[in-house]
Amino acid sequence: RAKDTGRNRYQFYTEELTQRAQERLMTESRLRQAIRDKAFVLHYQPIYTKGEDGGAPSIFSCECLIRWQQDDGSLIYPDLFIPCAEETGLIIPIGEWVLDHACAQLAEWDARLPDNTLSMAVNISARHFCDANFVMTVHEVLKRHAIAPARLIIEITENAVMDRMDIAIPTLETLVRTGVRIALDDFGTGHSSLAKLKTLPIHALKIDREFVKDIPDSTDDMQLAASIIRMAQGLHLQTVAEGVETQEQYDFLAQAGCDKFQGYLLSRPVTAEKIYTLLAASAELATA
Ligand code: C2E
Ligand code: MG
Ligand code: MG
Ligand code: MG
């Protein structure tokens, strides 16, 4: 009996594997086609700084988030295809498209809004970041669209850096020397040691939503979030809270000294046109 069960399980396992391999193959060839067709779109989520003297928060930057547009107009979210893109190496052409498109978008907003100072945050996968051509790609894109390097923020996850310190550190150093800014994404979920963190040439830590979502119910998470903020202050790093959904979360984090805020409370990711409207409205407010 035990043998039977074993065999059945084995068969089931291989069938499942085959199915998964087929599914992946399908996504891979569809992803290749999508790259050729440029079937992606970027949504932008504003990141806000605390309002001065109790005023309303104002937009400091926005993070571009990729979506894959289907023939029927529906969108596939990155968690469903970025892993496949990373495994197959397709993340490099996709990442290049994202960088180019995001900078082109920033240049277009600049042309319509003369005093625009918005920064753009772009997520870069480890595999792309560690690619030998990455730094050159960044410089070319910035030049092509005449974007000052300091307006580009590269978001890279904590583990991407920690797992490949040998490649990551020189890459970070070159980028930072030319003025590009770096944010460590999903901070707190990875395995940084403080000793390594302190040596990194970076500008900001993005506190993962994991530590934000249960505020104020979880006093542990409140302590952890506050500790991350204090630690970042000690290292002269900015903090950005991800996934801020409630006023209570915002108030707690602001009071704990967090610098910047991102989340559904302030704005969901929106289209480029919507960002333009938000920017135009705040420019008008400033001159009013
Ligand atoms: P991430 O960089 O940590 O981005 C934050 C994710 O949280 C986004 O999901 C965003 O829509 C979502 N989010 C923002 N505010 C809230 C909130 O208040 N509540 C909740 N529940 N969620 C919130 P999205 O757009 O589905 O992206 C998921 C992940 O996919 C990103 O996580 C990032 O790791 C990756 N990704 C997105 N765009 C790109 C890209 O262009 N290139 C690469 N390599 N990865 C990308
Ligand atoms: Mg990010
Ligand atoms: Mg994040
Ligand atoms: Mg995250």
Coordinates of C-alpha atoms and ligand atoms in Angstrom, one line a residue:
R1 CA 0.0 0.0 0.0
A2 CA 2.7 2.4 1.0
K3 CA 4.4 1.7 -2.3
D4 CA 1.2 2.4 -4.3
T5 CA 0.7 5.7 -2.6
G6 CA 4.3 6.5 -3.3
R7 CA 4.0 5.8 -6.9
N8 CA 0.7 7.7 -7.3
R9 CA 2.2 10.6 -5.6
Y10 CA 5.2 10.5 -7.9
Q11 CA 3.0 10.4 -11.0
F12 CA 0.9 13.3 -9.7
Y13 CA 4.1 15.2 -9.0
T14 CA 5.5 14.8 -12.5
E15 CA 2.2 15.6 -14.1
E16 CA 2.1 18.8 -12.0
L17 CA 5.6 19.6 -13.0
T18 CA 5.0 19.2 -16.6
Q19 CA 1.9 21.4 -16.4
R20 CA 3.9 24.0 -14.6
A21 CA 6.7 23.8 -17.2
Q22 CA 4.2 24.2 -20.0
E23 CA 2.5 27.1 -18.3
R24 CA 5.9 28.8 -17.9
L25 CA 6.8 28.1 -21.5
M26 CA 3.6 29.7 -22.5
T27 CA 4.2 32.8 -20.4
E28 CA 7.8 32.9 -21.7
S29 CA 6.7 33.0 -25.3
R30 CA 3.9 35.3 -24.6
L31 CA 6.2 37.6 -22.7
R32 CA 8.6 37.6 -25.7
Q33 CA 5.7 38.6 -27.9
A34 CA 4.7 41.3 -25.4
I35 CA 8.2 42.8 -25.5
R36 CA 8.1 42.9 -29.3
D37 CA 4.6 44.5 -29.2
K38 CA 5.4 46.8 -26.3
A39 CA 2.3 45.5 -24.6
F40 CA 3.2 47.0 -21.2
V41 CA 1.9 50.0 -19.5
L42 CA 3.2 51.9 -16.4
H43 CA 1.1 53.1 -13.6
Y44 CA 2.5 55.7 -11.2
Q45 CA 2.0 55.8 -7.5
P46 CA 2.8 59.2 -5.8
I47 CA 5.1 59.3 -2.8
Y48 CA 4.4 62.1 -0.4
T49 CA 6.4 64.2 2.1
K50 CA 4.8 65.3 5.3
G51 CA 3.1 68.7 4.8
E52 CA 4.9 71.6 6.3
D53 CA 3.4 73.1 9.5
G54 CA 0.6 70.7 9.5
G55 CA -0.3 71.3 5.9
A56 CA -1.4 68.7 3.4
P57 CA 1.2 66.2 2.3
S58 CA 2.9 67.0 -1.0
I59 CA 4.1 64.8 -3.9
F60 CA 7.9 64.3 -3.9
S61 CA 8.2 61.5 -6.4
C62 CA 6.3 58.7 -7.9
E63 CA 7.1 55.0 -8.3
C64 CA 6.4 53.4 -11.7
L65 CA 4.7 50.0 -11.6
I66 CA 4.5 47.8 -14.6
R67 CA 1.3 46.1 -15.9
W68 CA 1.0 43.8 -18.9
Q69 CA -1.9 44.7 -21.2
Q70 CA -3.9 41.9 -22.6
D71 CA -5.7 41.9 -26.0
D72 CA -9.0 42.2 -24.2
G73 CA -7.7 45.4 -22.4
S74 CA -7.3 43.7 -19.0
L75 CA -4.1 44.1 -17.1
I76 CA -1.9 41.5 -15.6
Y77 CA 0.0 42.6 -12.4
P78 CA 3.7 42.2 -12.0
D79 CA 3.7 39.5 -9.3
L80 CA 2.3 37.2 -11.9
F81 CA 4.9 37.7 -14.6
I82 CA 8.0 39.3 -13.1
P83 CA 9.2 36.0 -11.6
C84 CA 9.0 34.3 -15.0
A85 CA 10.8 37.3 -16.6
E86 CA 13.5 37.0 -14.0
E87 CA 14.0 33.3 -14.5
T88 CA 14.2 33.6 -18.3
G89 CA 16.3 36.8 -18.4
L90 CA 13.5 38.6 -20.2
I91 CA 13.6 41.0 -17.2
I92 CA 16.5 42.8 -18.9
P93 CA 14.6 44.0 -22.0
I94 CA 11.6 44.6 -19.9
G95 CA 13.6 46.6 -17.4
E96 CA 15.2 48.6 -20.2
W97 CA 11.7 49.4 -21.5
V98 CA 10.6 50.5 -18.1
L99 CA 13.6 52.8 -17.6
D100 CA 13.2 54.4 -21.0
H101 CA 9.4 54.8 -20.7
A102 CA 9.6 56.2 -17.2
C103 CA 12.2 58.8 -18.2
A104 CA 10.3 59.7 -21.4
Q105 CA 7.2 60.2 -19.2
L106 CA 9.1 62.4 -16.8
A107 CA 10.4 64.5 -19.7
E108 CA 6.9 64.8 -21.1
W109 CA 5.6 66.1 -17.7
D110 CA 8.5 68.6 -17.6
A111 CA 7.6 69.9 -21.0
R112 CA 4.1 70.6 -19.8
L113 CA 5.0 71.8 -16.4
P114 CA 8.0 74.1 -16.5
D115 CA 8.8 74.0 -12.7
N116 CA 8.4 70.2 -12.4
T117 CA 10.9 68.7 -9.9
L118 CA 9.3 65.3 -9.5
S119 CA 11.6 62.3 -9.1
M120 CA 10.9 59.0 -10.6
A121 CA 11.4 55.7 -8.7
V122 CA 12.0 52.6 -10.9
N123 CA 12.0 49.0 -9.6
I124 CA 15.0 47.0 -10.9
S125 CA 15.4 43.3 -10.5
A126 CA 18.5 41.8 -9.1
R127 CA 19.4 40.0 -12.3
H128 CA 19.2 43.3 -14.3
F129 CA 21.0 45.3 -11.6
C130 CA 23.9 42.8 -11.6
D131 CA 24.1 42.8 -15.4
A132 CA 27.4 44.2 -16.8
N133 CA 25.5 46.7 -19.0
F134 CA 23.2 48.1 -16.4
V135 CA 25.0 51.2 -15.5
M136 CA 25.6 52.1 -19.1
T137 CA 21.9 51.6 -19.9
V138 CA 20.9 54.0 -17.0
H139 CA 23.3 56.7 -18.3
E140 CA 22.1 56.4 -21.8
V141 CA 18.5 56.6 -20.8
L142 CA 19.1 59.7 -18.7
K143 CA 21.0 61.4 -21.5
R144 CA 18.4 60.4 -24.1
H145 CA 15.6 62.2 -22.2
A146 CA 17.8 64.9 -20.6
I147 CA 16.8 63.9 -17.1
A148 CA 19.1 65.0 -14.2
P149 CA 20.5 61.8 -12.5
A150 CA 19.3 63.0 -9.1
R151 CA 15.7 62.7 -10.3
L152 CA 16.0 59.0 -10.8
I153 CA 15.6 56.7 -7.8
I154 CA 16.5 53.1 -8.3
E155 CA 14.6 50.7 -6.1
I156 CA 16.3 47.5 -5.4
T157 CA 15.3 44.9 -2.9
E158 CA 17.4 44.3 0.2
N159 CA 18.2 40.7 -0.7
A160 CA 19.2 41.7 -4.3
V161 CA 22.0 43.7 -2.7
M162 CA 22.9 41.5 0.2
D163 CA 23.1 38.3 -2.0
R164 CA 25.6 39.8 -4.4
M165 CA 27.6 42.4 -2.5
D166 CA 30.6 41.8 -4.8
I167 CA 28.7 43.1 -7.8
A168 CA 26.1 45.3 -6.1
I169 CA 28.5 47.6 -4.2
P170 CA 30.6 48.7 -7.2
T171 CA 27.4 49.2 -9.2
L172 CA 25.8 51.2 -6.4
E173 CA 29.0 53.3 -6.1
T174 CA 29.1 54.1 -9.8
L175 CA 25.4 55.1 -9.9
V176 CA 25.7 57.2 -6.8
R177 CA 28.8 58.9 -8.0
T178 CA 26.9 60.1 -11.0
G179 CA 24.0 61.4 -8.9
V180 CA 21.4 58.6 -9.2
R181 CA 19.6 57.9 -5.9
I182 CA 19.0 54.5 -4.4
A183 CA 16.2 53.1 -2.3
L184 CA 16.3 49.7 -0.6
D185 CA 12.9 48.2 -1.3
D186 CA 10.9 45.9 0.9
F187 CA 13.2 46.7 3.8
G188 CA 12.9 44.5 6.8
T189 CA 11.8 41.3 5.0
G190 CA 15.3 40.4 3.9
H191 CA 18.5 39.4 5.6
S192 CA 20.6 42.5 5.9
S193 CA 23.1 42.7 8.7
L194 CA 23.5 46.1 10.2
A195 CA 27.2 45.8 9.5
K196 CA 26.6 45.5 5.8
L197 CA 23.8 48.0 5.7
K198 CA 26.0 50.7 7.2
T199 CA 28.5 50.3 4.3
L200 CA 26.0 50.6 1.5
P201 CA 25.9 53.8 -0.6
I202 CA 22.2 54.3 -0.5
H203 CA 19.8 57.1 0.2
A204 CA 16.5 55.6 1.5
L205 CA 14.9 52.6 3.1
K206 CA 11.4 51.6 2.1
I207 CA 9.7 50.1 5.1
D208 CA 7.8 47.0 3.8
R209 CA 4.1 47.0 4.0
E210 CA 4.4 43.9 6.3
F211 CA 5.4 46.3 9.2
V212 CA 2.7 48.9 8.3
K213 CA -0.4 46.8 7.7
D214 CA -1.2 45.9 11.3
I215 CA -0.6 49.3 12.8
P216 CA -2.2 50.1 15.2
D217 CA -3.4 46.6 16.2
S218 CA 0.1 45.2 16.5
T219 CA 2.2 46.9 19.1
D220 CA 5.1 44.7 18.0
D221 CA 4.9 46.1 14.5
M222 CA 4.7 49.6 15.8
Q223 CA 7.9 49.0 17.7
L224 CA 9.6 47.5 14.7
A225 CA 8.5 50.3 12.3
A226 CA 9.7 52.9 14.9
S227 CA 13.0 51.0 15.3
I228 CA 13.6 50.9 11.5
I229 CA 13.0 54.7 11.3
R230 CA 15.3 55.4 14.3
M231 CA 18.0 53.1 12.8
A232 CA 17.7 54.8 9.4
Q233 CA 18.0 58.2 11.0
G234 CA 21.2 57.0 12.7
L235 CA 22.5 56.0 9.3
H236 CA 21.4 59.3 7.7
L237 CA 19.0 57.5 5.4
Q238 CA 15.5 58.7 4.5
T239 CA 12.6 56.4 5.3
V240 CA 9.6 55.7 3.0
A241 CA 6.6 53.8 4.5
E242 CA 4.9 51.5 2.0
G243 CA 1.3 50.5 2.0
V244 CA -0.1 53.2 4.2
E245 CA -3.8 52.6 4.1
T246 CA -5.2 54.4 7.1
Q247 CA -4.9 57.8 8.8
E248 CA -3.8 56.1 12.0
Q249 CA -0.9 54.4 10.3
Y250 CA 0.1 57.7 8.7
D251 CA -0.1 59.6 12.0
F252 CA 1.8 56.9 13.9
L253 CA 4.6 56.8 11.3
A254 CA 4.8 60.5 10.9
Q255 CA 5.1 60.9 14.7
A256 CA 7.8 58.2 14.7
G257 CA 9.8 60.4 12.3
C258 CA 9.1 58.7 8.9
D259 CA 10.0 61.1 6.0
K260 CA 7.8 59.9 3.2
F261 CA 4.6 58.0 2.7
Q262 CA 3.1 55.8 0.0
G263 CA -0.1 53.9 0.0
Y264 CA -3.8 53.7 -0.8
L265 CA -4.6 56.3 1.9
L266 CA -2.8 59.0 -0.2
S267 CA -3.2 57.5 -3.7
R268 CA -3.4 54.2 -5.5
P269 CA -1.1 53.7 -8.5
V270 CA -2.7 55.8 -11.4
T271 CA -2.2 56.5 -15.0
A272 CA 0.3 59.1 -16.3
E273 CA -2.5 61.5 -17.2
K274 CA -3.8 61.4 -13.7
I275 CA -0.3 62.2 -12.3
Y276 CA -0.2 65.1 -14.7
T277 CA -3.5 66.4 -13.3
L278 CA -2.2 66.0 -9.7
L279 CA 1.0 67.8 -10.5
A280 CA -0.8 70.6 -12.4
A281 CA -3.1 71.1 -9.4
S282 CA -0.3 71.4 -6.9
A283 CA 1.6 73.8 -9.3
E284 CA -1.5 75.9 -9.4
L285 CA -1.8 75.8 -5.6
A286 CA 1.9 76.9 -5.3
T287 CA 1.4 80.0 -7.5
A288 CA -2.1 80.9 -6.2
Ligands
C2E1 P1 6.9 47.0 -4.7 O1 8.0 47.7 -5.4 O2 7.1 46.8 -3.2 O3 5.7 48.0 -5.0 C1 4.6 48.2 -4.1 C2 3.4 47.3 -4.4 O4 2.4 47.6 -3.4 C3 2.7 47.7 -5.7 O5 2.1 46.5 -6.2 C4 1.6 48.7 -5.3 O6 0.6 48.8 -6.2 C5 1.2 48.1 -4.0 N1 0.7 49.0 -3.0 C6 0.9 50.4 -2.9 N2 0.2 50.9 -1.9 C7 -0.5 49.9 -1.3 C8 -1.4 49.9 -0.2 O7 -1.7 50.9 0.4 N3 -1.9 48.7 0.1 C9 -1.6 47.6 -0.6 N4 -2.2 46.4 -0.3 N5 -0.8 47.6 -1.7 C10 -0.2 48.7 -2.0 P2 2.2 46.1 -7.7 O8 2.1 47.2 -8.7 O9 1.3 44.9 -7.9 O10 3.7 45.6 -7.8 C11 4.2 44.5 -7.1 C12 5.7 44.3 -7.1 O11 6.1 44.0 -8.5 C13 6.5 45.5 -6.8 O12 6.5 45.6 -5.4 C14 7.8 45.3 -7.4 O13 8.6 44.4 -6.6 C15 7.4 44.5 -8.7 N6 7.4 45.5 -9.8 C16 6.5 46.4 -10.2 N7 6.8 47.1 -11.3 C17 8.1 46.6 -11.7 C18 9.0 46.9 -12.7 O14 8.8 47.8 -13.6 N8 10.1 46.1 -12.7 C19 10.4 45.2 -11.8 N9 11.6 44.5 -11.9 N10 9.6 44.9 -10.8 C20 8.4 45.6 -10.7
MG2 MG 9.2 49.3 -5.3
MG3 MG 8.3 48.0 -2.1
MG4 MG 6.8 45.6 -1.1

